[in-house]
PDB file of C-alpha atoms in Angstrom:
ATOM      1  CA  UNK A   1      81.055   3.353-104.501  1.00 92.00           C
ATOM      2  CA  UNK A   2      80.951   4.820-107.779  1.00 96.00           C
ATOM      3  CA  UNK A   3      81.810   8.286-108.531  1.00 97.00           C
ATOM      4  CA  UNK A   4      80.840  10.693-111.432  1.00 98.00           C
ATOM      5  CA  UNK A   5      82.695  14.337-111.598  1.00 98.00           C
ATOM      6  CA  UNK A   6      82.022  16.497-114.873  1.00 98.00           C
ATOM      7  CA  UNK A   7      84.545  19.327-115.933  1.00 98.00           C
ATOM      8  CA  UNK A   8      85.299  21.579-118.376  1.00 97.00           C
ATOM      9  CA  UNK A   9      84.614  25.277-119.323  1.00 97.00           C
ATOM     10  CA  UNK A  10      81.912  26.991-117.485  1.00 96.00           C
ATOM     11  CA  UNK A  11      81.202  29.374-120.315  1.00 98.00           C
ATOM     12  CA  UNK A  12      81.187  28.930-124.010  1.00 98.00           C
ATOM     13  CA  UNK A  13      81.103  32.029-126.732  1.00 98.00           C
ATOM     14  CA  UNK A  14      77.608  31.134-129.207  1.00 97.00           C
ATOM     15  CA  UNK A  15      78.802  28.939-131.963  1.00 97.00           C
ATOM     16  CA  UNK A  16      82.028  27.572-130.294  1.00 98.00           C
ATOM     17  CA  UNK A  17      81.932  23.893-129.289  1.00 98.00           C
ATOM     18  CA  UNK A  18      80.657  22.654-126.082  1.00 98.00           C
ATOM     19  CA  UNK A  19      83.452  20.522-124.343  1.00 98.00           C
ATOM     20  CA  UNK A  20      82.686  18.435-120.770  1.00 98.00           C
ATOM     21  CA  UNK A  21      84.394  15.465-119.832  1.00 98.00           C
ATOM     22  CA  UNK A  22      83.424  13.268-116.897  1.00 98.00           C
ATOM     23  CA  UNK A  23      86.051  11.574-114.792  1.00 98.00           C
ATOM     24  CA  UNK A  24      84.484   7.825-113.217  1.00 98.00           C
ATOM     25  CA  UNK A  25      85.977   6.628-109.806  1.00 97.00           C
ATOM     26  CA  UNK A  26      85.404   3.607-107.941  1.00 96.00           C
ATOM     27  CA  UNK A  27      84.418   1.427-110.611  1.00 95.00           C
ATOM     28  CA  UNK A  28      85.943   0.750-114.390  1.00 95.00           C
ATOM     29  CA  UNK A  29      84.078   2.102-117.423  1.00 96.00           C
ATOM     30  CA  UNK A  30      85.452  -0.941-119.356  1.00 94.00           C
ATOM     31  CA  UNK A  31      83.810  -3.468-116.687  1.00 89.00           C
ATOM     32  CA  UNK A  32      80.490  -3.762-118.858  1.00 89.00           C
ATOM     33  CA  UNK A  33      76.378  -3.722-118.470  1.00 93.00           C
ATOM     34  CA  UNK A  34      76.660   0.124-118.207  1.00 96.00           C
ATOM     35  CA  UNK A  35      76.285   2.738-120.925  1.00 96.00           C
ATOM     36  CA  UNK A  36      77.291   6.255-119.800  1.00 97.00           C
ATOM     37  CA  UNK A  37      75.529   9.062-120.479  1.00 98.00           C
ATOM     38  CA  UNK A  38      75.073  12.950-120.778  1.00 98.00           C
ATOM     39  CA  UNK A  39      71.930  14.789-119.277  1.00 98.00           C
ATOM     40  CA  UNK A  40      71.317  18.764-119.438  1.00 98.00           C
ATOM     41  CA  UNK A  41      68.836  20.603-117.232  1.00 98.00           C
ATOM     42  CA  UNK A  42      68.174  24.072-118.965  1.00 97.00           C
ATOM     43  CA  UNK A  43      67.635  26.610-115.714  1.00 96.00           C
ATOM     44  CA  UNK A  44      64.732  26.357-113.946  1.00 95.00           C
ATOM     45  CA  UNK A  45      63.073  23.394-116.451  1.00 96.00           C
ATOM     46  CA  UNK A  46      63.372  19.539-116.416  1.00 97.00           C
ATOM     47  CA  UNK A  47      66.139  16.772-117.601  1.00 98.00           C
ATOM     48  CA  UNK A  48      66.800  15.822-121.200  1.00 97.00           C
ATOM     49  CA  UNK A  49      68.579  13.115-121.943  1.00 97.00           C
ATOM     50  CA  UNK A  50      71.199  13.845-124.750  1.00 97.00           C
ATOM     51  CA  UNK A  51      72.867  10.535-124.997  1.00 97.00           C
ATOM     52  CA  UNK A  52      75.119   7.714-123.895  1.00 96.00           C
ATOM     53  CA  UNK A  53      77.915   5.067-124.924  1.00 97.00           C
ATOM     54  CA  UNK A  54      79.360   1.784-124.148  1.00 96.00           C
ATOM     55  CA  UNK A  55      82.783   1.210-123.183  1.00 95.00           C
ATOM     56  CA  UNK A  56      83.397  -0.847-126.956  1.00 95.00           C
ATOM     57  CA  UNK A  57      82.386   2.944-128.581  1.00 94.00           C
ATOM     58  CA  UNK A  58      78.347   2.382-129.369  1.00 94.00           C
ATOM     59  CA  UNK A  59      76.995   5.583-129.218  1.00 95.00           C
ATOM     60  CA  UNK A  60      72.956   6.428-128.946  1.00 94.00           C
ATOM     61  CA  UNK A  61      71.945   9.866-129.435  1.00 95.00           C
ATOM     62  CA  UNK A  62      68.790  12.077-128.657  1.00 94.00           C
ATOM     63  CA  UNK A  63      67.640  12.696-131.833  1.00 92.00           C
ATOM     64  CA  UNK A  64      66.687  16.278-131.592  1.00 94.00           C
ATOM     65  CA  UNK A  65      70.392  17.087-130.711  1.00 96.00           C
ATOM     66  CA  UNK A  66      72.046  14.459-132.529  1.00 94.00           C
ATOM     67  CA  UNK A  67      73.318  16.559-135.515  1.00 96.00           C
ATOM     68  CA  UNK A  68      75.607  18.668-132.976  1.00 98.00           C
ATOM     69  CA  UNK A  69      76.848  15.897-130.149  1.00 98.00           C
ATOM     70  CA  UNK A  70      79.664  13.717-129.969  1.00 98.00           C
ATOM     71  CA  UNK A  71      80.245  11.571-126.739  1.00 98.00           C
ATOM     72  CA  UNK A  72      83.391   9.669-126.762  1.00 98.00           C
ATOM     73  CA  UNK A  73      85.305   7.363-124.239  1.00 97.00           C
ATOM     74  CA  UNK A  74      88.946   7.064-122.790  1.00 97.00           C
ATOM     75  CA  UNK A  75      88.783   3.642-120.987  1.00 95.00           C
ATOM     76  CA  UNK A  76      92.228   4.823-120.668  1.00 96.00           C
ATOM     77  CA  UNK A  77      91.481   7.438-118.297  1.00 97.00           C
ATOM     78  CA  UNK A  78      88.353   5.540-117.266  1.00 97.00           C
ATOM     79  CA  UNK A  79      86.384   9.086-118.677  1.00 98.00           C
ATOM     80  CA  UNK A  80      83.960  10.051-121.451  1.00 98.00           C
ATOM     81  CA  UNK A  81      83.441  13.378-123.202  1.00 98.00           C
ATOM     82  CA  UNK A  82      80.467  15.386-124.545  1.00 98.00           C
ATOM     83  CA  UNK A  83      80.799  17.453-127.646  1.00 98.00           C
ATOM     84  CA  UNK A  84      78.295  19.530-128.432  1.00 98.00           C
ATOM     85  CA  UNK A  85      79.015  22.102-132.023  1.00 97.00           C
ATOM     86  CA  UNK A  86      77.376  25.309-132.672  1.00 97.00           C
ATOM     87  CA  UNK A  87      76.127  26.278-129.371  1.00 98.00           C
ATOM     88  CA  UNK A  88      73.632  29.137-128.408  1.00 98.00           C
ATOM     89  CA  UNK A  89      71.976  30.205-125.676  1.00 97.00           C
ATOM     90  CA  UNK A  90      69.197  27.773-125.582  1.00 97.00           C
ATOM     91  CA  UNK A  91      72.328  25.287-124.473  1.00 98.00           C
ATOM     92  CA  UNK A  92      72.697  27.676-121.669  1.00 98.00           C
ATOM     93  CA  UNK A  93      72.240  24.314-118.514  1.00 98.00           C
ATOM     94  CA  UNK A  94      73.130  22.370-116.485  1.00 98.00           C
ATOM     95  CA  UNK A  95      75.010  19.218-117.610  1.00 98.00           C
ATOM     96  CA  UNK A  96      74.869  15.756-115.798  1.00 98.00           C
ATOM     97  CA  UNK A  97      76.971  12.801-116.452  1.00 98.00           C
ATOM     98  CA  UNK A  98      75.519   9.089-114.788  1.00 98.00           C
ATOM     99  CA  UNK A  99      75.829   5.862-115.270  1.00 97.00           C
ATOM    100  CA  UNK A 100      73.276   3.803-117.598  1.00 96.00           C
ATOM    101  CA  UNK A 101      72.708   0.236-116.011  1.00 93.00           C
ATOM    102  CA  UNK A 102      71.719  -2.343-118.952  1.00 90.00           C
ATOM    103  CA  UNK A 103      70.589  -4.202-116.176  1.00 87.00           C
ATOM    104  CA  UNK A 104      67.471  -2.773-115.109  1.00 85.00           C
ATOM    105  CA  UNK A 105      67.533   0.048-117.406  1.00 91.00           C
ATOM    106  CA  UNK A 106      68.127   3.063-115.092  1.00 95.00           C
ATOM    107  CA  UNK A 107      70.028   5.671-113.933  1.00 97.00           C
ATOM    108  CA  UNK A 108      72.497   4.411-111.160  1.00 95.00           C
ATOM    109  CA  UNK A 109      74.863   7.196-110.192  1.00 97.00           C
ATOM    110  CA  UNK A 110      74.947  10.800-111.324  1.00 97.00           C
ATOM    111  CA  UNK A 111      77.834  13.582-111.188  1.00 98.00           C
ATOM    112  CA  UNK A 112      77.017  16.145-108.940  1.00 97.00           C
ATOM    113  CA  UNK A 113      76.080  18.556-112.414  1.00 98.00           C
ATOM    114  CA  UNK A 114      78.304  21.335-113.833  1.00 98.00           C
ATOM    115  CA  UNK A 115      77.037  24.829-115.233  1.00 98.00           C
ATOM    116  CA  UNK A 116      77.361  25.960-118.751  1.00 98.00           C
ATOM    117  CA  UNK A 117      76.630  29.421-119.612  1.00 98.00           C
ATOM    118  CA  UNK A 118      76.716  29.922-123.547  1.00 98.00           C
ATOM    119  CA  UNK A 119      77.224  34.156-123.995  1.00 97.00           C
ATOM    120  CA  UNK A 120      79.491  36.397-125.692  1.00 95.00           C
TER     121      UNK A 120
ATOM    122  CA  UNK B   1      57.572  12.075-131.547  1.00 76.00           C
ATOM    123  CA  UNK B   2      57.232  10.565-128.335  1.00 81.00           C
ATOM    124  CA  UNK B   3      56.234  12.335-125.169  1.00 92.00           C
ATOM    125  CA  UNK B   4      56.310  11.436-121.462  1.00 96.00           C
ATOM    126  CA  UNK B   5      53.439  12.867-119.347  1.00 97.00           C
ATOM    127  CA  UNK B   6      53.470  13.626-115.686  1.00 98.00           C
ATOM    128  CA  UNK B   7      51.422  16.017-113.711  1.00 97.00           C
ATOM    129  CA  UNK B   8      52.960  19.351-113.720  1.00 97.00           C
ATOM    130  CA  UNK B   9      51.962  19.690-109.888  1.00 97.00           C
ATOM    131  CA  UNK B  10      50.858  17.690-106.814  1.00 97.00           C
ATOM    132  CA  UNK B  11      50.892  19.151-103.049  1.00 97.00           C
ATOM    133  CA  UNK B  12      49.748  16.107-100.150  1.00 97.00           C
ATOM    134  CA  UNK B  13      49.363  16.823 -96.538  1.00 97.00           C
ATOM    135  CA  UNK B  14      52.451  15.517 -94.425  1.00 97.00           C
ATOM    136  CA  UNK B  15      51.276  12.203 -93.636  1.00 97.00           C
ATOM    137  CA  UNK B  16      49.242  11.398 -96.849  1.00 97.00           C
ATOM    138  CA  UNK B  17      49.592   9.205 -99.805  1.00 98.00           C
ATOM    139  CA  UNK B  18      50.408  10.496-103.189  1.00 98.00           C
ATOM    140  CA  UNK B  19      50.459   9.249-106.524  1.00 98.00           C
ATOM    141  CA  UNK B  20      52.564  10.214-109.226  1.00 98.00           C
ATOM    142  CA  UNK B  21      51.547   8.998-112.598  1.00 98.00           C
ATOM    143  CA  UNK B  22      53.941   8.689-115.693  1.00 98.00           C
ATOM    144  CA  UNK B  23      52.068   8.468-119.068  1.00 97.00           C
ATOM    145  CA  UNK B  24      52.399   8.360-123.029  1.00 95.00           C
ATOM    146  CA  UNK B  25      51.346  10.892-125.609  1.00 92.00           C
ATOM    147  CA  UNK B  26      50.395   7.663-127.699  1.00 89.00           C
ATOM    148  CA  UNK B  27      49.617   4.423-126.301  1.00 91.00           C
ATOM    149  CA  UNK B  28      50.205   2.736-122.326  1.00 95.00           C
ATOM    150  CA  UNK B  29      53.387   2.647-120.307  1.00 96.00           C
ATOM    151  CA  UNK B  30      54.245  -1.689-119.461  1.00 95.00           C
ATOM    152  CA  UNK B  31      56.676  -2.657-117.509  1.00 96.00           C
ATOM    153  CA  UNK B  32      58.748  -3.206-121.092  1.00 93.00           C
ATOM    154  CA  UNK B  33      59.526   0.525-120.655  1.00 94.00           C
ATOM    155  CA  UNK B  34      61.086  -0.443-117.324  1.00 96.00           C
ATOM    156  CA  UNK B  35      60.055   3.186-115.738  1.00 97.00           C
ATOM    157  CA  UNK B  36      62.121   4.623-113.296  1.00 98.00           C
ATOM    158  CA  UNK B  37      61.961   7.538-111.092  1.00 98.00           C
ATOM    159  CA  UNK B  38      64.211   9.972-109.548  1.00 98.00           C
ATOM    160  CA  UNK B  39      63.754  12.621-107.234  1.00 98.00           C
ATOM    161  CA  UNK B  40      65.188  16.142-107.057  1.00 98.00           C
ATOM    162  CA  UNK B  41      65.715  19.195-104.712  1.00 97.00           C
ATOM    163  CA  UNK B  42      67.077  22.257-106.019  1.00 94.00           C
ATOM    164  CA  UNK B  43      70.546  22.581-106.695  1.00 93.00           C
ATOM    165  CA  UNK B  44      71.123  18.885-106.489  1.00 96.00           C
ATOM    166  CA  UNK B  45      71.455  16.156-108.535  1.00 97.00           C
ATOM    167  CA  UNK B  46      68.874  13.858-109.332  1.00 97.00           C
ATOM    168  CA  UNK B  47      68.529  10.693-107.215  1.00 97.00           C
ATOM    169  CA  UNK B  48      67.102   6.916-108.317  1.00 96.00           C
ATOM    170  CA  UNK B  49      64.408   5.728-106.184  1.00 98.00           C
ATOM    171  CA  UNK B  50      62.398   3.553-108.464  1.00 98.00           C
ATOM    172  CA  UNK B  51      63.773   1.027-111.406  1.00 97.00           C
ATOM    173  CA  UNK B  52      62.115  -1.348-113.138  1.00 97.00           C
ATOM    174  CA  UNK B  53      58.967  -0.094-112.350  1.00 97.00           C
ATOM    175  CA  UNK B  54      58.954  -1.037-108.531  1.00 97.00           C
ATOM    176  CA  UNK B  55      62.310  -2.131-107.428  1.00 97.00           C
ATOM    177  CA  UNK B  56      63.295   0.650-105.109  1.00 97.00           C
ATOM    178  CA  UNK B  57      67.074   1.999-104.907  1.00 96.00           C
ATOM    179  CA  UNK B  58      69.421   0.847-102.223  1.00 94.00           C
ATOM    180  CA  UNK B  59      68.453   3.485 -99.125  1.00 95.00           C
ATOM    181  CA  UNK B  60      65.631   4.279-100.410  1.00 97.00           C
ATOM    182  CA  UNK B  61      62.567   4.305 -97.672  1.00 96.00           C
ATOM    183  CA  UNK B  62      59.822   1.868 -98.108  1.00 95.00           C
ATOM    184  CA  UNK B  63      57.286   4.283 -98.557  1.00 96.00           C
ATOM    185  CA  UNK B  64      57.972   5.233-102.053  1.00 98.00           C
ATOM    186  CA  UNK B  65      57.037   2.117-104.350  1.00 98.00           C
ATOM    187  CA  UNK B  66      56.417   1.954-108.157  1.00 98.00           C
ATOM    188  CA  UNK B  67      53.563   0.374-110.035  1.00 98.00           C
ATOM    189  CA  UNK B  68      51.656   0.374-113.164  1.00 98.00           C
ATOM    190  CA  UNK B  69      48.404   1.653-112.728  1.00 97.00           C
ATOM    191  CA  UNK B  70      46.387   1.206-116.261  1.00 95.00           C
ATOM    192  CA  UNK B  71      47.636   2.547-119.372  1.00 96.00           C
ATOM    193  CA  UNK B  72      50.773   4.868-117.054  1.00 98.00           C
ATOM    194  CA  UNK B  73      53.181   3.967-114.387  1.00 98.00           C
ATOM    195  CA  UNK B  74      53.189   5.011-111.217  1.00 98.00           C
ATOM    196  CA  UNK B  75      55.447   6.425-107.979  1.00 98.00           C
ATOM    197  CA  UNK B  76      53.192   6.066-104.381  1.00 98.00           C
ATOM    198  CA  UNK B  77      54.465   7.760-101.548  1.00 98.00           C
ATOM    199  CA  UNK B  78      52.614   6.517 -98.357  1.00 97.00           C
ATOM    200  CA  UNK B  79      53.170   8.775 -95.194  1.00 97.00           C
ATOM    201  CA  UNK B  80      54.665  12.135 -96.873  1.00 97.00           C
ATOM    202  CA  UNK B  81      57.062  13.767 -94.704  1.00 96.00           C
ATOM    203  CA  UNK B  82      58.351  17.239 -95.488  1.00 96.00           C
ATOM    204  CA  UNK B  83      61.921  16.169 -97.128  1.00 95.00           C
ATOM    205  CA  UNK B  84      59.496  14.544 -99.993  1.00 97.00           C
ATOM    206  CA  UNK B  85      58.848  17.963-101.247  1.00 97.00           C
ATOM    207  CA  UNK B  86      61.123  18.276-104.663  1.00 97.00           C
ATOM    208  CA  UNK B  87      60.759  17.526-108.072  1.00 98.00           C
ATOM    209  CA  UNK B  88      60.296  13.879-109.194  1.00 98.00           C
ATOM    210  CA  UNK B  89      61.246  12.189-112.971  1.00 98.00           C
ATOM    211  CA  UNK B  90      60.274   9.700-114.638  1.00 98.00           C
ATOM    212  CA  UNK B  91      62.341   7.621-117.057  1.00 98.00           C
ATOM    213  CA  UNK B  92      60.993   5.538-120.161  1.00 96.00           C
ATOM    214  CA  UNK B  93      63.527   3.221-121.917  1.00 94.00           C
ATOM    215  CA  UNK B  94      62.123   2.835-125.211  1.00 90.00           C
ATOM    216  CA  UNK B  95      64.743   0.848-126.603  1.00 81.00           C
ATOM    217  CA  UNK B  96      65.459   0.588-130.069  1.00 70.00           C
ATOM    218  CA  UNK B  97      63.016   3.350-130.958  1.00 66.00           C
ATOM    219  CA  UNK B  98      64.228   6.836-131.920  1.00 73.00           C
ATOM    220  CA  UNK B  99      65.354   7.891-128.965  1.00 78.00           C
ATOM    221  CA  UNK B 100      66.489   5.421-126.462  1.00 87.00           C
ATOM    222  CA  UNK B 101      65.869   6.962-123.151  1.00 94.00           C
ATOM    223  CA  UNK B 102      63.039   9.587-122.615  1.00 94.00           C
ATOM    224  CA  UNK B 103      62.626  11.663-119.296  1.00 97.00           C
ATOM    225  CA  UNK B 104      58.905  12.844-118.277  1.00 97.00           C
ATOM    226  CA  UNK B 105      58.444  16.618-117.999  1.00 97.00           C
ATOM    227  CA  UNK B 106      58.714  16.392-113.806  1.00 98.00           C
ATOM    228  CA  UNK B 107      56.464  16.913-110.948  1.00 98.00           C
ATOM    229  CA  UNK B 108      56.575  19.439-108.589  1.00 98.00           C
ATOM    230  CA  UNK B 109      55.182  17.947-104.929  1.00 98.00           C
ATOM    231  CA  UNK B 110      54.461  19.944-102.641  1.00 97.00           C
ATOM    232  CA  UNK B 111      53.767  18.724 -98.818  1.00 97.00           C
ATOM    233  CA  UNK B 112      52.012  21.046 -96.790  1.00 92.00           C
TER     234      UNK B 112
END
């Protein structure tokens, strides 16, 4: 059974850098047919996808946030990383890592979600 | 830029079939989008129920089941029980467009 778990700083100062990492269990992101991605529920509002990448480094980015994210993998660590520059507020959410299956074209498994307050 | 309609809000009567439609701002939803659809209750993470447009999840209960109905796709739920109310998502993959992956704005079902 695969497992998703996101971490990093629950609260980010306005134009600091957004930093998450998600840690993958039961399964190796280097296996193939899966692209993994970043997905941020602002409170109380729906999902936006903000982008995924392949084990090999192929990155695909919303485009409306695509000036200020970076996603990156360890296949190392068997994680990937979100970046996100210049935060405000409006990146005030709640951020979801899942898994992307090629196959099908879905959403497989999800991370349980982590908090990110942007505020001074 | 490209927008994914659902219905804001639906309520059914526990017992009833529902519909969920997933649309486009511009032109129909095929099964070349290969919708999906994933519910949510609050404080959770989403779940997959629907891929492909109507192959349904492992554990997921027969009586949600995805379709294309005309120009949108669609997410059926025959014999609502109570646990159906929460929030439900659909998914567009548009591929090499702009953006790759698109979610819909959500529906809120109600069952009461």
């Amino acid at each position: 059974q695969v497992q998703l778990q996101e971490s990093g700083p629950g609260l980010v100062k306005p134009s600091q850098t957004l930093s998450l990492t998600c840690t993958v269990s039961g399964g190796s992101i280097s296996s193939g047919g899966y692209y993994w991605s970043w997905i941020r529920q602002h409170p109380g509002k729906g999902l936006e996808w903000i982008g995924y990448i392949y084990y090999s480094g192929s990155t695909y980015y919303n485009p409306s946030l695509k000036s200020r994210v970076t996603i990156s993998v360890d296949t190392s660590k068997n994680q990937f990383s979100l970046k996100l520059s210049s935060v405000t507020a409006a990146d005030t959410a709640v951020y979801y890592c899942a898994r992307w299956g090629i196959f099908g074209s879905h959403f497989d498994y999800w991370g349980q979600g982590t908090l990110v307050t942007v505020s001074s | 830029q490209t927008v994914v309609t659902q219905e804001p809000s639906f309520s059914v009567s526990p017992g009833g079939t529902v519909t969920l439609t997933c649309g486009l701002s511009s032109g129909s939803v095929s099964t070349s989008y290969y919708p999906s659809w994933y519910q949510q209750t609050p404080g959770q993470a989403p779940r997959t129920l629907i891929y492909s447009t109507n192959t349904r999840s492992s554990g997921v209960p027969d009586r949600f089941s995805g379709s294309i109905l005309g120009n949108k796709a669609a997410l059926t739920i025959t014999g609502a029980q109570a646990d159906d109310e929460s929030d439900y998502y659909c998914v567009l993959y548009m591929g090499s467009g702009i953006s790759h992956v698109v979610f819909g704005g959500g529906t809120k079902l109600t069952v009461l």
